[in-house]
CSV table of N, CA and C in Angstrom, one decimal:
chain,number,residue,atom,x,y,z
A,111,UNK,N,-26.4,-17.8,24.3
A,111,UNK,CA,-25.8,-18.9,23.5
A,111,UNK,C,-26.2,-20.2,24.1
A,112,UNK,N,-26.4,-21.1,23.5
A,112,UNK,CA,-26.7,-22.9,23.5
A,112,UNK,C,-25.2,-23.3,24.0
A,113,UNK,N,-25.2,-24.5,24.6
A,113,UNK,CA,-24.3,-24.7,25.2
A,113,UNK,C,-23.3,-25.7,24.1
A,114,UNK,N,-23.4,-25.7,22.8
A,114,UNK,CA,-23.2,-26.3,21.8
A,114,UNK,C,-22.4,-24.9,21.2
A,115,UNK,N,-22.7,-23.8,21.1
A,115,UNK,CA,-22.5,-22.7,20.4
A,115,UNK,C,-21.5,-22.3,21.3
A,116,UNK,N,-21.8,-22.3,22.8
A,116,UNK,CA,-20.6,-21.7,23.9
A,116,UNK,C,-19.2,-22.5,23.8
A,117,UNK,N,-19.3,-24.3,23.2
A,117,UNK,CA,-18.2,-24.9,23.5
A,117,UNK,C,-17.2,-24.4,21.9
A,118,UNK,N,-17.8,-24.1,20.6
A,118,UNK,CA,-17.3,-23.1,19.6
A,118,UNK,C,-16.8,-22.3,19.6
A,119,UNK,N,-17.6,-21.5,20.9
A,119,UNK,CA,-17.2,-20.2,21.0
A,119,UNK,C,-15.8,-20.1,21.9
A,120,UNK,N,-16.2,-20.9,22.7
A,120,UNK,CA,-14.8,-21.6,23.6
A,120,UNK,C,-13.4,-21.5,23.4
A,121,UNK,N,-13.5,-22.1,22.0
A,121,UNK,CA,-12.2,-22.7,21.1
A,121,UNK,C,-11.8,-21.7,20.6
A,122,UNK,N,-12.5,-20.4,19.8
A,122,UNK,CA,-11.6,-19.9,19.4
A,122,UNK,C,-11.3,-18.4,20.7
A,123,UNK,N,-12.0,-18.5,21.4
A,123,UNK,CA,-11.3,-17.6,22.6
A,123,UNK,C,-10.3,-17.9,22.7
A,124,UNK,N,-9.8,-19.3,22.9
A,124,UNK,CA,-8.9,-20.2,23.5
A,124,UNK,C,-7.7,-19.8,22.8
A,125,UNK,N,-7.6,-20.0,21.1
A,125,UNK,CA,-6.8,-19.8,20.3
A,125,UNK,C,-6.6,-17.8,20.2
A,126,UNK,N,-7.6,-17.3,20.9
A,126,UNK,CA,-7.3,-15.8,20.6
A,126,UNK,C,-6.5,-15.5,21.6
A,127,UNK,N,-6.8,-16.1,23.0
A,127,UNK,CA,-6.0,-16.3,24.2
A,127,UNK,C,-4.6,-16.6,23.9
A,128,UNK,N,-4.7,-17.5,23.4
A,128,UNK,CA,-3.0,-18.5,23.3
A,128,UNK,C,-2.5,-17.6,22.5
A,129,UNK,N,-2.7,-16.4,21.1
A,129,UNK,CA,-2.0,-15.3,20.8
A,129,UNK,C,-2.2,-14.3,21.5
A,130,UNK,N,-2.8,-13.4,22.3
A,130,UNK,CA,-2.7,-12.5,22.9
A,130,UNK,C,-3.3,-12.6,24.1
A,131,UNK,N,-2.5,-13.3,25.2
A,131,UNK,CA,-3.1,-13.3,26.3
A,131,UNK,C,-3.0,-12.4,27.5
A,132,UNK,N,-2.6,-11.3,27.2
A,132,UNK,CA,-2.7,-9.6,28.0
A,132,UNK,C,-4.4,-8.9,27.4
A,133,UNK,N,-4.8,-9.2,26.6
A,133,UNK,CA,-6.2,-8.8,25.8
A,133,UNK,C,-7.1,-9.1,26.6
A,134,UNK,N,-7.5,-7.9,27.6
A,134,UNK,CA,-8.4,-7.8,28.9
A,134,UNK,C,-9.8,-8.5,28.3
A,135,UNK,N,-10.6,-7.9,27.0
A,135,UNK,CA,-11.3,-8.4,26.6
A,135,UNK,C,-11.7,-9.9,26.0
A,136,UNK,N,-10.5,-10.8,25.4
A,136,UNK,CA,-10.4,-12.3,25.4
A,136,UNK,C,-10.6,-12.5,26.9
A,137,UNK,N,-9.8,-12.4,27.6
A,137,UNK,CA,-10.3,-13.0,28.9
A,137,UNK,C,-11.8,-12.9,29.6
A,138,UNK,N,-12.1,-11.9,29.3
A,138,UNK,CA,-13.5,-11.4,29.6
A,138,UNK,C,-14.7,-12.8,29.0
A,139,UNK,N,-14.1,-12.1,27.8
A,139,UNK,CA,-15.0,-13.4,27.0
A,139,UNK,C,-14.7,-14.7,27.2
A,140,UNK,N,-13.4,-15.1,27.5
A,140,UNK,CA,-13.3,-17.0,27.9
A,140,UNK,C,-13.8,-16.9,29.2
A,141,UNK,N,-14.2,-15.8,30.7
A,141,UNK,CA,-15.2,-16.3,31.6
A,141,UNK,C,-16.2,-16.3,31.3
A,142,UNK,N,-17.1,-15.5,30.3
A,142,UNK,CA,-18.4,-15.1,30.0
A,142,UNK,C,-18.5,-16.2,29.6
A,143,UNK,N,-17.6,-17.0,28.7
A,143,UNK,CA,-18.6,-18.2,27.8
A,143,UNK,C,-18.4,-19.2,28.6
A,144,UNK,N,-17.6,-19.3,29.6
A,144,UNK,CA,-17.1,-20.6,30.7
A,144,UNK,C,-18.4,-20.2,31.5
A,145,UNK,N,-18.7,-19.7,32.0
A,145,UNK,CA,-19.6,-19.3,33.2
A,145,UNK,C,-21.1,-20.0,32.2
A,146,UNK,N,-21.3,-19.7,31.2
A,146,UNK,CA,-22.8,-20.0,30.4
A,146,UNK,C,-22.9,-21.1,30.2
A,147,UNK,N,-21.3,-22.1,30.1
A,147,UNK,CA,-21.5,-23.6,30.0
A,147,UNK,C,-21.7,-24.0,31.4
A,148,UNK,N,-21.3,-23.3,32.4
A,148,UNK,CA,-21.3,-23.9,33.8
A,148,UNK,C,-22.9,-24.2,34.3
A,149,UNK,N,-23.5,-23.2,33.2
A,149,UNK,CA,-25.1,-22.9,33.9
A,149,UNK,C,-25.5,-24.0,33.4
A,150,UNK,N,-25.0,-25.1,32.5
A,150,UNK,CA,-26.0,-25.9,31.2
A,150,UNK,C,-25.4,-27.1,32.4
A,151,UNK,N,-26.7,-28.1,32.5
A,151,UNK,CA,-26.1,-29.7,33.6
A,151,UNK,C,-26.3,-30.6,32.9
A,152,UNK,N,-25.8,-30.5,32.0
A,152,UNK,CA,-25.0,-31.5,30.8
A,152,UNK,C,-23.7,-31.3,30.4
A,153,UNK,N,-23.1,-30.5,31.1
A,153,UNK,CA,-21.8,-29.7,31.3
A,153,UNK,C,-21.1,-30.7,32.5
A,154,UNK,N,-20.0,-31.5,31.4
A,154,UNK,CA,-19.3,-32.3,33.0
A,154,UNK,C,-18.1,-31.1,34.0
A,155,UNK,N,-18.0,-31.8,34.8
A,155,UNK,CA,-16.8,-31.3,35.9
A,155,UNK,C,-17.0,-29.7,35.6
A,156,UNK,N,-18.4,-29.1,35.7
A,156,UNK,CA,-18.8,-27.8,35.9
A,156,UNK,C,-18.1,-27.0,37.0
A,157,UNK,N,-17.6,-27.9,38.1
A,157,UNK,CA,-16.8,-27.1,39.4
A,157,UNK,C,-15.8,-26.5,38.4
A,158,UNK,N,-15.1,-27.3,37.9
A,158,UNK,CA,-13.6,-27.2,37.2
A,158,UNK,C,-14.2,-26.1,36.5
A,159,UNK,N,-14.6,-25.9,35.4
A,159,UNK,CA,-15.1,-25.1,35.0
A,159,UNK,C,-15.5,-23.5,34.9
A,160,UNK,N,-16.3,-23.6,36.6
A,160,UNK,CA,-16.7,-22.2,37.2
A,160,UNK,C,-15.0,-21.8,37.8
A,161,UNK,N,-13.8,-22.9,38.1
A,161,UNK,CA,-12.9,-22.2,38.7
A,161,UNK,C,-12.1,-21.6,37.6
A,162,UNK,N,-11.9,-22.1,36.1
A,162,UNK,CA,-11.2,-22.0,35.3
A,162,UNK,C,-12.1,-20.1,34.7
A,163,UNK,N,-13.3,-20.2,35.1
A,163,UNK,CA,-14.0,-18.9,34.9
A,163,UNK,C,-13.4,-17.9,35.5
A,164,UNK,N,-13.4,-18.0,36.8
A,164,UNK,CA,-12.9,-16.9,37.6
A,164,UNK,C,-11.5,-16.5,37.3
A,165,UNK,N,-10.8,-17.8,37.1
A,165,UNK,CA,-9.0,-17.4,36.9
A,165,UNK,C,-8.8,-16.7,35.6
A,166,UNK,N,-9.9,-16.7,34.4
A,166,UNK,CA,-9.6,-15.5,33.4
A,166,UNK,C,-10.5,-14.7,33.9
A,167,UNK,N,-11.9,-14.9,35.1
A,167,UNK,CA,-12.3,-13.2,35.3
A,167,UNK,C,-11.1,-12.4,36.1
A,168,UNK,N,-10.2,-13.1,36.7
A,168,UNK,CA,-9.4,-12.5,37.6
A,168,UNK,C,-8.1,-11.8,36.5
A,169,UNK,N,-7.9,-12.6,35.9
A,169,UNK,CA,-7.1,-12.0,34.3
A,169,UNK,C,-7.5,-10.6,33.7
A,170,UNK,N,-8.8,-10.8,33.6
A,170,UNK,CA,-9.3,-9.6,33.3
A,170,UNK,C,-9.0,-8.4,34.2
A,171,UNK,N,-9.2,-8.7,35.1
A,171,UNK,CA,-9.4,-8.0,36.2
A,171,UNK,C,-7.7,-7.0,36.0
A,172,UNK,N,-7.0,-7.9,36.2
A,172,UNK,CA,-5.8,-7.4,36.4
A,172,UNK,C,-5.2,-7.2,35.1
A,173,UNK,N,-5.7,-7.1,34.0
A,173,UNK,CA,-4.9,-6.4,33.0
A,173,UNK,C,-5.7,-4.9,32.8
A,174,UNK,N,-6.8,-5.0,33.4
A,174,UNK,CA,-7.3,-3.5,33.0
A,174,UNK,C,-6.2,-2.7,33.8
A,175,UNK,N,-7.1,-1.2,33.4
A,175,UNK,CA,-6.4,-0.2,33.5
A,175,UNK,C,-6.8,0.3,35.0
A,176,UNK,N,-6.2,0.8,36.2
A,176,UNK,CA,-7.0,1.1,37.3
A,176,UNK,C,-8.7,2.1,36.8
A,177,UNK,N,-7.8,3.0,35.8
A,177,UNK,CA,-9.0,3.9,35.5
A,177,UNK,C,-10.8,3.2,35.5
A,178,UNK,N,-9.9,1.7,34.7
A,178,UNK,CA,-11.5,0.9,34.5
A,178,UNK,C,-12.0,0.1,35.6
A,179,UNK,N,-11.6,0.4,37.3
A,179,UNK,CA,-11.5,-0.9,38.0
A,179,UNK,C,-13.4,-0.7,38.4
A,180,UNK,N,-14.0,0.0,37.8
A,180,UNK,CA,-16.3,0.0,38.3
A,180,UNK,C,-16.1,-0.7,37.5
A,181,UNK,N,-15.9,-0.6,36.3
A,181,UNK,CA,-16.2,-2.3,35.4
A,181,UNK,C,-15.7,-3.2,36.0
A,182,UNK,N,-14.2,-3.1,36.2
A,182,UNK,CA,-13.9,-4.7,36.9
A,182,UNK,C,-15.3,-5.3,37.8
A,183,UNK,N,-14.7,-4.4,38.6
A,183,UNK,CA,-16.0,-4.9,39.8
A,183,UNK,C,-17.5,-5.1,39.5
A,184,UNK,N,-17.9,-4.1,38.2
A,184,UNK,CA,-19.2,-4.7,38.3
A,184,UNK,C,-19.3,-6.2,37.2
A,185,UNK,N,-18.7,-6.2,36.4
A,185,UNK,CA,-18.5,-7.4,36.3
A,185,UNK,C,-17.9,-9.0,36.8
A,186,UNK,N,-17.3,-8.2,38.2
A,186,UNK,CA,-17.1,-9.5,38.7
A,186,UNK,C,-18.4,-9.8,39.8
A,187,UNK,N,-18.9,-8.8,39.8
A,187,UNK,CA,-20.3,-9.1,40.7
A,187,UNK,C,-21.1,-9.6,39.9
A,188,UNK,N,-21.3,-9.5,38.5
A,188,UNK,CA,-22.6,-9.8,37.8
A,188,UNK,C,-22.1,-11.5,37.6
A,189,UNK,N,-20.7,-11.9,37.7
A,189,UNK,CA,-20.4,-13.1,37.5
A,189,UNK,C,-21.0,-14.0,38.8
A,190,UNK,N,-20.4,-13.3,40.0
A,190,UNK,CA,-20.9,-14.1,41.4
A,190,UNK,C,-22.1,-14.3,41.3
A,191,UNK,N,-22.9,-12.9,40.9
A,191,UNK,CA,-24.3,-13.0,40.9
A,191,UNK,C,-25.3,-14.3,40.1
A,192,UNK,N,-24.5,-14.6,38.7
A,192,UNK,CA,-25.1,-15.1,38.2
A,192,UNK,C,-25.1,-16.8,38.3
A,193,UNK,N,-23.8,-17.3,39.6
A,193,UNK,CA,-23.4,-18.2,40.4
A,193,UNK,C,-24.4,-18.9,41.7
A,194,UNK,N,-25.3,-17.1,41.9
A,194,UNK,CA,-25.6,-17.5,43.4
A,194,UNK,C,-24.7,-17.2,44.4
A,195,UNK,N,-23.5,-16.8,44.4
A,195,UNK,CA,-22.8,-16.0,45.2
A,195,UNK,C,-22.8,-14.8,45.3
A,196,UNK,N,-24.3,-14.4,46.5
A,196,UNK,CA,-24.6,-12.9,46.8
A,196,UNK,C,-23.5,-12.4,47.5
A,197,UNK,N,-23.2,-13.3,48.9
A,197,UNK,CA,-22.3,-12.6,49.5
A,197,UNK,C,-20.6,-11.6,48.9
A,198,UNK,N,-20.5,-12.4,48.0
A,198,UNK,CA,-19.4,-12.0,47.3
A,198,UNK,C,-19.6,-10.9,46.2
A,199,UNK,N,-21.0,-11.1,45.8
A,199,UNK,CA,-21.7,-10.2,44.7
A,199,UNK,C,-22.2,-8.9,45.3
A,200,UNK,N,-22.8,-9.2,46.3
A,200,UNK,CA,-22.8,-7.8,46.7
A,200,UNK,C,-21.8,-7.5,47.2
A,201,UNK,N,-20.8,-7.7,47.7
A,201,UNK,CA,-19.3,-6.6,48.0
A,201,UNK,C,-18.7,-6.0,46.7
A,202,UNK,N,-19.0,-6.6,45.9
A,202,UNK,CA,-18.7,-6.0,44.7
A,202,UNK,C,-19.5,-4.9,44.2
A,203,UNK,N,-20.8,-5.0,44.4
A,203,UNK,CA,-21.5,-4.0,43.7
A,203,UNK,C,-21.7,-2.9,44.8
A,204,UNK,N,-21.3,-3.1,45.7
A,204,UNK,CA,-21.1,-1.5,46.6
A,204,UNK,C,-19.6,-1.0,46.2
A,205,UNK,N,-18.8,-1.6,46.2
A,205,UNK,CA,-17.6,-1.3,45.6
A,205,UNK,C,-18.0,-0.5,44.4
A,206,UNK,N,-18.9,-0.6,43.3
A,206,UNK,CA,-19.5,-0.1,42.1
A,206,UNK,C,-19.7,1.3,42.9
A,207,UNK,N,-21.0,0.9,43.7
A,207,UNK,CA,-21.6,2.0,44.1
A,207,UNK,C,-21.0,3.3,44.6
A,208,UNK,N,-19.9,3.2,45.8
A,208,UNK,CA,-18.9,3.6,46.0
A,208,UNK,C,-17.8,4.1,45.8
A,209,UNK,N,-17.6,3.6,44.5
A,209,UNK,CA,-16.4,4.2,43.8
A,209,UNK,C,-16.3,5.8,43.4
A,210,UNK,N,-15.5,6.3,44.0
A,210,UNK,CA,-15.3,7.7,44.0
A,210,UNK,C,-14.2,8.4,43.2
A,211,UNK,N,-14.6,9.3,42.4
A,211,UNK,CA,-13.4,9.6,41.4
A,211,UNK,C,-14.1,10.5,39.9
A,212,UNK,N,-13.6,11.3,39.3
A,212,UNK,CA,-13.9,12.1,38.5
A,212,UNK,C,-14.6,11.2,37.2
A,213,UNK,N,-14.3,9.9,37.0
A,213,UNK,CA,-14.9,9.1,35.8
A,213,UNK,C,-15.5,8.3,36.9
A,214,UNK,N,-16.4,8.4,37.5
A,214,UNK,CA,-17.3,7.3,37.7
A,214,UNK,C,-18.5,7.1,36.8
A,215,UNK,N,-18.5,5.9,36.5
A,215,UNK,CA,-19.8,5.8,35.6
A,215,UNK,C,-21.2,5.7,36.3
A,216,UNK,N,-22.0,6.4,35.7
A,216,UNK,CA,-23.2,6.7,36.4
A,216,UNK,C,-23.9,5.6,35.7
A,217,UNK,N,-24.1,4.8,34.5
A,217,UNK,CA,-24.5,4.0,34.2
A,217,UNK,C,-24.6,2.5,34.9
A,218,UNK,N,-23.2,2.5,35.5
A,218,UNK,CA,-22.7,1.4,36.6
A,218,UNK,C,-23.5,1.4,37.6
A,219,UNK,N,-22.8,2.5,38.1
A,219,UNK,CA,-23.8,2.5,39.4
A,219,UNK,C,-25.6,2.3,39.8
A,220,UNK,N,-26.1,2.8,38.7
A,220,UNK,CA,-27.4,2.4,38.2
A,220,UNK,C,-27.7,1.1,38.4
A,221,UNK,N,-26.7,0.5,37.1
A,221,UNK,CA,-27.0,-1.1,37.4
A,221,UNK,C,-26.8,-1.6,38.4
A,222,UNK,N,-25.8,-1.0,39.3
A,222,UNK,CA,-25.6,-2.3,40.2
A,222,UNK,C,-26.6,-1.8,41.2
């Protein structure tokens, strides 16, 4: 997405948010499109920005279901990752790796 199309896209997360804001998936998508503006440096007060990212990746995080917590995590590593925050990115994606349990996704693990 263009950083013209992310701040659209923004708005109506925002308004999907303000109606259902337990919707693991809205939150997902208001950090996904926060994080794409963060990348663009025509993007003011981009700190603010990347923090307001994480406080709905962390939303996310916490309305899923335990069952889904390799996604959580590989998604919150692919976010650090895509920050530049290895250290934090990789604790996450061994956590992926590691995850032990009769649904682990082998696709995950792959990725990470």
């Amino acid at each position: 997405l263009s950083a013209g199309a992310s701040r659209v896209a923004l708005r109506f997360y925002l308004e999907a948010y303000s109606r259902q804001p337990r919707e693991p998936l809205v939150s997902l998508c208001l950090a996904l499109t926060s994080l794409n503006l963060v990348m663009s440096r025509k993007t003011p007060n981009r700190h603010t920005l990347a923090m307001h990212a994480f406080s709905f990746l962390h939303r996310y995080a916490e309305t899923r279901s335990q069952e889904q917590r390799q996604e959580v995590d590989y998604n919150l590593a692919r976010a650090y990752h895509s920050l530049g925050i290895y250290h934090l990115a990789v604790t996450n994606y061994w956590k992926v790796l590691n995850e032990a349990g009769s649904r682990a996704d082998r696709g995950l693990q792959r990725e990470a």
